[in-house]
Amino acid sequence: MRRKVIAGNWKMNKTPTETKLFVEELKAVSQNKNGCDIVICVPFVDIACAVEGTKGTNIKVGAQNVHFAPSGAYTGEISAQMLLDCGVEYVVIGHSERRQYFGETDETVNARVKAALEAGLKVILCIGELEKEREQGITAEILGKQTKIDLLGVTAEQMKNVIIAYEPVWAIGTGKTATTAQADEACGLVRGVISSLYGKETAENTIIQYGGSMNAKNASELLACVNVDGGLIGGASLKAPDFGVIINAAQ
Ligand code: PGA
């Protein structure tokens, strides 16, 4: 049985002060919710507050990016070891906003994934097709290409620490959610690619989330899909009550 993972991706939102307040609110709504894993992926400067505030709870802390080198002359960057030392457990890699605005490619995503796994972080790897690619009927090819390149050199053993977030780019922050059929089909396609790369057992054990305008209203039907093992939630993860409803839906 795959455990569902509900992860909030705050993007560039909330100061450390706001993080403290949010974590207190989230602790109240997430108490005794042991049916799923709960992660908040916060900006780098909020990590210390988030780790401190969630100590002794079932809420885990994630970062939103990581550099692929262990250390060195990379001004402004953060290494996997730095994140681990701060108490971070998860890291989002390859989010479409990083691919779109910060020149991220499947090759750099792959380098980050390997560095994060080797250091001992759990990876939330984001993939997804553009609207145009869906219209062109090449969604399966795009998801296959991203999955294969982003995971190059990752072993079956390391796959235990990889979560894949299927996020159709046209659904991110647009309020336009994939239908349950589209989400289930795409997550199933990705599971098929994992199976071809690592075998059936690894594919059956890999957590594949849906992300893209998941909210308190649509979460339960999306999370009920056979191939959807949780959610990566942007906008709706910024309000503790809404995030709480999504956590409940995953129980
Ligand atoms: P959204 O963002 O829920 O606001 O659409 C999802 C994401 O970017 O991970």
mmCIF file of C-alpha atoms and ligand atoms in Angstrom:
data_model
loop_
_atom_site.group_PDB
_atom_site.id
_atom_site.type_symbol
_atom_site.label_atom_id
_atom_site.label_comp_id
_atom_site.label_asym_id
_atom_site.label_seq_id
_atom_site.Cartn_x
_atom_site.Cartn_y
_atom_site.Cartn_z
ATOM 1 C CA MET A 1 0.000 0.000 0.000
ATOM 2 C CA ARG A 2 1.422 3.365 -1.007
ATOM 3 C CA ARG A 3 1.084 6.083 1.620
ATOM 4 C CA LYS A 4 -0.366 9.340 0.411
ATOM 5 C CA VAL A 5 1.893 12.385 0.682
ATOM 6 C CA ILE A 6 0.355 15.844 0.921
ATOM 7 C CA ALA A 7 2.990 18.487 0.256
ATOM 8 C CA GLY A 8 2.547 22.231 0.270
ATOM 9 C CA ASN A 9 4.701 24.247 -2.109
ATOM 10 C CA TRP A 10 4.711 27.764 -0.716
ATOM 11 C CA LYS A 11 6.735 29.186 -3.633
ATOM 12 C CA MET A 12 7.958 32.717 -2.783
ATOM 13 C CA ASN A 13 5.449 33.310 -0.003
ATOM 14 C CA LYS A 14 5.585 33.916 3.770
ATOM 15 C CA THR A 15 8.231 35.542 5.941
ATOM 16 C CA PRO A 16 9.757 33.694 8.918
ATOM 17 C CA THR A 17 7.290 35.523 11.185
ATOM 18 C CA GLU A 18 4.353 34.370 9.048
ATOM 19 C CA THR A 19 5.824 30.860 8.975
ATOM 20 C CA LYS A 20 5.757 30.676 12.789
ATOM 21 C CA LEU A 21 2.078 31.632 12.874
ATOM 22 C CA PHE A 22 1.170 29.251 10.038
ATOM 23 C CA VAL A 23 2.909 26.282 11.651
ATOM 24 C CA GLU A 24 0.977 26.822 14.901
ATOM 25 C CA GLU A 25 -2.286 26.844 12.921
ATOM 26 C CA LEU A 26 -1.299 23.804 10.887
ATOM 27 C CA LYS A 27 -0.317 21.855 13.997
ATOM 28 C CA ALA A 28 -3.851 22.262 15.280
ATOM 29 C CA VAL A 29 -5.474 21.042 12.046
ATOM 30 C CA SER A 30 -3.018 18.209 11.385
ATOM 31 C CA GLN A 31 -3.043 16.647 14.855
ATOM 32 C CA ASN A 32 -3.835 12.924 14.899
ATOM 33 C CA LYS A 33 -3.775 12.756 11.101
ATOM 34 C CA ASN A 34 -1.572 9.761 10.646
ATOM 35 C CA GLY A 35 -3.126 8.388 7.494
ATOM 36 C CA CYS A 36 -0.864 10.441 5.234
ATOM 37 C CA ASP A 37 2.511 12.174 5.260
ATOM 38 C CA ILE A 38 2.451 15.965 5.526
ATOM 39 C CA VAL A 39 5.222 18.163 4.125
ATOM 40 C CA ILE A 40 5.605 21.934 3.833
ATOM 41 C CA CYS A 41 8.131 23.093 1.232
ATOM 42 C CA VAL A 42 9.142 26.568 2.294
ATOM 43 C CA PRO A 43 11.524 29.320 1.098
ATOM 44 C CA PHE A 44 15.118 28.885 2.350
ATOM 45 C CA VAL A 45 14.841 31.706 4.894
ATOM 46 C CA ASP A 46 11.776 30.072 6.501
ATOM 47 C CA ILE A 47 13.418 26.675 7.011
ATOM 48 C CA ALA A 48 14.767 27.348 10.512
ATOM 49 C CA CYS A 49 11.383 28.541 11.799
ATOM 50 C CA ALA A 50 9.521 25.702 10.099
ATOM 51 C CA VAL A 51 11.885 23.031 11.484
ATOM 52 C CA GLU A 52 11.738 24.507 14.988
ATOM 53 C CA GLY A 53 7.962 24.888 14.935
ATOM 54 C CA THR A 54 7.239 21.381 13.643
ATOM 55 C CA LYS A 55 9.557 19.525 16.057
ATOM 56 C CA GLY A 56 7.783 16.540 17.587
ATOM 57 C CA THR A 57 4.878 16.745 15.118
ATOM 58 C CA ASN A 58 3.941 14.722 12.015
ATOM 59 C CA ILE A 59 4.755 17.688 9.737
ATOM 60 C CA LYS A 60 7.969 17.434 7.694
ATOM 61 C CA VAL A 61 9.885 20.303 6.138
ATOM 62 C CA GLY A 62 11.056 20.565 2.544
ATOM 63 C CA ALA A 63 13.021 23.068 0.444
ATOM 64 C CA GLN A 64 12.088 24.198 -3.072
ATOM 65 C CA ASN A 65 15.427 23.787 -4.816
ATOM 66 C CA VAL A 66 18.979 22.555 -4.241
ATOM 67 C CA HIS A 67 22.279 22.995 -6.071
ATOM 68 C CA PHE A 68 23.995 20.000 -7.632
ATOM 69 C CA ALA A 69 27.503 20.687 -6.353
ATOM 70 C CA PRO A 70 28.452 19.784 -2.778
ATOM 71 C CA SER A 71 30.096 23.193 -2.197
ATOM 72 C CA GLY A 72 32.124 25.807 -4.031
ATOM 73 C CA ALA A 73 31.973 29.047 -5.992
ATOM 74 C CA TYR A 74 28.231 29.178 -6.718
ATOM 75 C CA THR A 75 27.145 32.527 -5.321
ATOM 76 C CA GLY A 76 23.600 32.515 -4.017
ATOM 77 C CA GLU A 77 23.159 28.744 -4.108
ATOM 78 C CA ILE A 78 22.368 26.179 -1.397
ATOM 79 C CA SER A 79 23.744 22.623 -1.188
ATOM 80 C CA ALA A 80 22.024 19.408 -0.143
ATOM 81 C CA GLN A 81 24.297 19.120 2.902
ATOM 82 C CA MET A 82 23.307 22.611 4.050
ATOM 83 C CA LEU A 83 19.632 21.668 3.827
ATOM 84 C CA LEU A 84 20.160 18.421 5.742
ATOM 85 C CA ASP A 85 22.094 20.239 8.438
ATOM 86 C CA CYS A 86 19.124 22.589 8.882
ATOM 87 C CA GLY A 87 16.748 19.666 9.446
ATOM 88 C CA VAL A 88 15.232 19.544 5.955
ATOM 89 C CA GLU A 89 13.971 16.126 4.805
ATOM 90 C CA TYR A 90 12.480 16.804 1.353
ATOM 91 C CA VAL A 91 13.356 18.957 -1.628
ATOM 92 C CA VAL A 92 11.250 19.920 -4.638
ATOM 93 C CA ILE A 93 13.268 19.640 -7.856
ATOM 94 C CA GLY A 94 12.372 20.636 -11.402
ATOM 95 C CA HIS A 95 9.263 22.682 -10.671
ATOM 96 C CA SER A 96 7.854 24.128 -13.884
ATOM 97 C CA GLU A 97 8.456 27.672 -12.609
ATOM 98 C CA ARG A 98 12.155 26.890 -12.280
ATOM 99 C CA ARG A 99 12.147 25.367 -15.764
ATOM 100 C CA GLN A 100 10.276 28.380 -17.165
ATOM 101 C CA TYR A 101 11.978 31.306 -15.379
ATOM 102 C CA PHE A 102 15.373 30.018 -14.249
ATOM 103 C CA GLY A 103 16.685 28.013 -17.172
ATOM 104 C CA GLU A 104 16.227 24.618 -15.539
ATOM 105 C CA THR A 105 16.595 21.753 -18.021
ATOM 106 C CA ASP A 106 16.118 17.986 -17.680
ATOM 107 C CA GLU A 107 19.920 17.721 -17.457
ATOM 108 C CA THR A 108 20.237 20.168 -14.546
ATOM 109 C CA VAL A 109 17.195 18.586 -12.893
ATOM 110 C CA ASN A 110 18.915 15.205 -13.156
ATOM 111 C CA ALA A 111 22.115 16.587 -11.598
ATOM 112 C CA ARG A 112 20.139 18.067 -8.688
ATOM 113 C CA VAL A 113 18.147 14.846 -8.162
ATOM 114 C CA LYS A 114 21.340 12.789 -7.938
ATOM 115 C CA ALA A 115 23.063 15.244 -5.586
ATOM 116 C CA ALA A 116 20.032 15.400 -3.295
ATOM 117 C CA LEU A 117 19.624 11.606 -3.144
ATOM 118 C CA GLU A 118 23.317 10.979 -2.594
ATOM 119 C CA ALA A 119 23.266 13.418 0.337
ATOM 120 C CA GLY A 120 20.232 11.671 1.856
ATOM 121 C CA LEU A 121 17.352 14.019 1.014
ATOM 122 C CA LYS A 122 13.985 12.829 -0.253
ATOM 123 C CA VAL A 123 13.164 14.272 -3.664
ATOM 124 C CA ILE A 124 9.848 15.548 -4.984
ATOM 125 C CA LEU A 125 10.554 15.554 -8.726
ATOM 126 C CA CYS A 126 8.159 17.692 -10.773
ATOM 127 C CA ILE A 127 7.273 16.849 -14.349
ATOM 128 C CA GLY A 128 4.408 17.859 -16.614
ATOM 129 C CA GLU A 129 3.372 18.834 -20.089
ATOM 130 C CA LEU A 130 2.590 22.305 -21.473
ATOM 131 C CA GLU A 131 -0.916 23.025 -22.719
ATOM 132 C CA LYS A 132 0.350 23.089 -26.291
ATOM 133 C CA GLU A 133 1.962 19.659 -25.855
ATOM 134 C CA ARG A 134 -1.321 18.208 -24.565
ATOM 135 C CA GLU A 135 -3.148 19.699 -27.571
ATOM 136 C CA GLN A 136 -0.525 18.203 -29.878
ATOM 137 C CA GLY A 137 -1.196 14.778 -28.344
ATOM 138 C CA ILE A 138 2.383 14.313 -27.108
ATOM 139 C CA THR A 139 1.733 14.255 -23.337
ATOM 140 C CA ALA A 140 2.930 10.661 -22.987
ATOM 141 C CA GLU A 141 6.140 11.378 -24.912
ATOM 142 C CA ILE A 142 6.892 14.489 -22.829
ATOM 143 C CA LEU A 143 6.278 12.701 -19.511
ATOM 144 C CA GLY A 144 8.366 9.757 -20.690
ATOM 145 C CA LYS A 145 11.261 11.964 -21.763
ATOM 146 C CA GLN A 146 11.247 13.990 -18.526
ATOM 147 C CA THR A 147 10.987 10.901 -16.328
ATOM 148 C CA LYS A 148 13.807 9.115 -18.134
ATOM 149 C CA ILE A 149 16.268 12.020 -18.284
ATOM 150 C CA ASP A 150 15.491 13.411 -14.811
ATOM 151 C CA LEU A 151 16.124 9.974 -13.270
ATOM 152 C CA LEU A 152 19.225 9.000 -15.293
ATOM 153 C CA GLY A 153 21.683 7.227 -13.010
ATOM 154 C CA VAL A 154 19.197 6.934 -10.125
ATOM 155 C CA THR A 155 19.148 3.379 -8.743
ATOM 156 C CA ALA A 156 16.091 1.293 -7.817
ATOM 157 C CA GLU A 157 17.207 1.538 -4.175
ATOM 158 C CA GLN A 158 17.313 5.348 -4.431
ATOM 159 C CA MET A 159 13.819 5.363 -5.967
ATOM 160 C CA LYS A 160 12.497 4.660 -2.442
ATOM 161 C CA ASN A 161 13.340 8.298 -1.727
ATOM 162 C CA VAL A 162 11.821 9.724 -4.903
ATOM 163 C CA ILE A 163 8.296 11.096 -5.149
ATOM 164 C CA ILE A 164 7.128 12.170 -8.577
ATOM 165 C CA ALA A 165 4.746 15.111 -8.834
ATOM 166 C CA TYR A 166 2.799 15.092 -12.080
ATOM 167 C CA GLU A 167 1.949 18.739 -12.635
ATOM 168 C CA PRO A 168 0.405 19.701 -15.966
ATOM 169 C CA VAL A 169 1.862 23.166 -16.503
ATOM 170 C CA TRP A 170 -1.474 24.507 -17.765
ATOM 171 C CA ALA A 171 -3.062 23.659 -14.406
ATOM 172 C CA ILE A 172 -0.493 25.345 -12.154
ATOM 173 C CA GLY A 173 -1.814 28.494 -10.520
ATOM 174 C CA THR A 174 -4.499 28.816 -13.193
ATOM 175 C CA GLY A 175 -7.510 27.457 -11.328
ATOM 176 C CA LYS A 176 -7.827 25.033 -14.257
ATOM 177 C CA THR A 177 -7.533 21.571 -12.687
ATOM 178 C CA ALA A 178 -6.963 18.367 -14.646
ATOM 179 C CA THR A 179 -10.011 16.110 -14.645
ATOM 180 C CA THR A 180 -9.759 13.000 -12.507
ATOM 181 C CA ALA A 181 -9.484 10.975 -15.717
ATOM 182 C CA GLN A 182 -6.595 13.130 -17.005
ATOM 183 C CA ALA A 183 -4.773 13.046 -13.652
ATOM 184 C CA ASP A 184 -5.200 9.307 -13.220
ATOM 185 C CA GLU A 185 -4.178 8.566 -16.816
ATOM 186 C CA ALA A 186 -1.042 10.730 -16.660
ATOM 187 C CA CYS A 187 0.067 9.373 -13.265
ATOM 188 C CA GLY A 188 -0.535 5.870 -14.640
ATOM 189 C CA LEU A 189 1.596 6.686 -17.693
ATOM 190 C CA VAL A 190 4.438 7.806 -15.442
ATOM 191 C CA ARG A 191 4.079 4.619 -13.385
ATOM 192 C CA GLY A 192 4.417 2.678 -16.644
ATOM 193 C CA VAL A 193 7.665 4.495 -17.456
ATOM 194 C CA ILE A 194 8.997 3.744 -13.941
ATOM 195 C CA SER A 195 8.062 0.105 -14.497
ATOM 196 C CA SER A 196 9.975 -0.014 -17.776
ATOM 197 C CA LEU A 197 13.023 1.524 -16.084
ATOM 198 C CA TYR A 198 12.999 -0.231 -12.695
ATOM 199 C CA GLY A 199 10.480 -3.059 -12.855
ATOM 200 C CA LYS A 200 6.952 -3.537 -11.587
ATOM 201 C CA GLU A 201 7.677 -3.647 -7.870
ATOM 202 C CA THR A 202 9.454 -0.273 -7.832
ATOM 203 C CA ALA A 203 6.681 1.199 -9.989
ATOM 204 C CA GLU A 204 3.999 -0.078 -7.602
ATOM 205 C CA ASN A 205 5.846 1.412 -4.626
ATOM 206 C CA THR A 206 6.617 4.821 -6.141
ATOM 207 C CA ILE A 207 4.510 7.695 -4.847
ATOM 208 C CA ILE A 208 3.119 9.776 -7.714
ATOM 209 C CA GLN A 209 1.360 12.980 -6.741
ATOM 210 C CA TYR A 210 -0.912 15.217 -8.751
ATOM 211 C CA GLY A 211 -0.318 18.978 -8.641
ATOM 212 C CA GLY A 212 -2.036 21.901 -10.352
ATOM 213 C CA SER A 213 -4.853 23.897 -8.750
ATOM 214 C CA MET A 214 -5.651 21.163 -6.252
ATOM 215 C CA ASN A 215 -7.790 22.724 -3.547
ATOM 216 C CA ALA A 216 -10.156 22.052 -0.655
ATOM 217 C CA LYS A 217 -13.031 21.464 -3.096
ATOM 218 C CA ASN A 218 -11.494 19.123 -5.667
ATOM 219 C CA ALA A 219 -8.913 17.266 -3.540
ATOM 220 C CA SER A 220 -11.048 14.319 -2.471
ATOM 221 C CA GLU A 221 -11.981 13.252 -6.005
ATOM 222 C CA LEU A 222 -8.416 13.678 -7.310
ATOM 223 C CA LEU A 223 -6.964 11.776 -4.340
ATOM 224 C CA ALA A 224 -9.448 8.954 -4.897
ATOM 225 C CA CYS A 225 -7.816 8.088 -8.269
ATOM 226 C CA VAL A 226 -5.992 4.745 -8.214
ATOM 227 C CA ASN A 227 -2.754 6.233 -9.535
ATOM 228 C CA VAL A 228 -2.768 9.493 -7.553
ATOM 229 C CA ASP A 229 -0.837 9.080 -4.295
ATOM 230 C CA GLY A 230 -1.115 12.570 -2.915
ATOM 231 C CA GLY A 231 -0.791 16.165 -3.976
ATOM 232 C CA LEU A 232 1.704 18.969 -4.438
ATOM 233 C CA ILE A 233 -0.312 22.009 -3.551
ATOM 234 C CA GLY A 234 0.621 25.624 -4.215
ATOM 235 C CA GLY A 235 -2.001 28.311 -3.589
ATOM 236 C CA ALA A 236 -4.259 26.194 -1.374
ATOM 237 C CA SER A 237 -1.356 25.243 0.912
ATOM 238 C CA LEU A 238 -0.932 28.839 2.104
ATOM 239 C CA LYS A 239 -4.048 28.793 4.291
ATOM 240 C CA ALA A 240 -3.922 26.247 7.110
ATOM 241 C CA PRO A 241 -7.691 25.516 7.124
ATOM 242 C CA ASP A 242 -7.704 24.788 3.353
ATOM 243 C CA PHE A 243 -4.567 22.685 3.597
ATOM 244 C CA GLY A 244 -6.222 20.884 6.504
ATOM 245 C CA VAL A 245 -9.220 19.964 4.349
ATOM 246 C CA ILE A 246 -6.853 18.469 1.744
ATOM 247 C CA ILE A 247 -5.017 16.518 4.464
ATOM 248 C CA ASN A 248 -8.359 15.168 5.671
ATOM 249 C CA ALA A 249 -9.281 14.141 2.135
ATOM 250 C CA ALA A 250 -6.094 12.042 1.975
ATOM 251 C CA GLN A 251 -6.752 10.153 5.214
HETATM 252 P P1 PGA B 1 -1.073 25.490 -7.527
HETATM 253 O O1 PGA B 1 0.476 25.181 -7.627
HETATM 254 O O2 PGA B 1 -1.666 24.505 -6.554
HETATM 255 O O3 PGA B 1 -1.143 26.906 -7.018
HETATM 256 O O4 PGA B 1 -1.654 25.335 -8.885
HETATM 257 C C1 PGA B 1 0.936 23.851 -7.642
HETATM 258 C C2 PGA B 1 2.433 23.834 -7.737
HETATM 259 O O5 PGA B 1 2.998 24.749 -8.340
HETATM 260 O O6 PGA B 1 3.083 22.924 -7.217
#
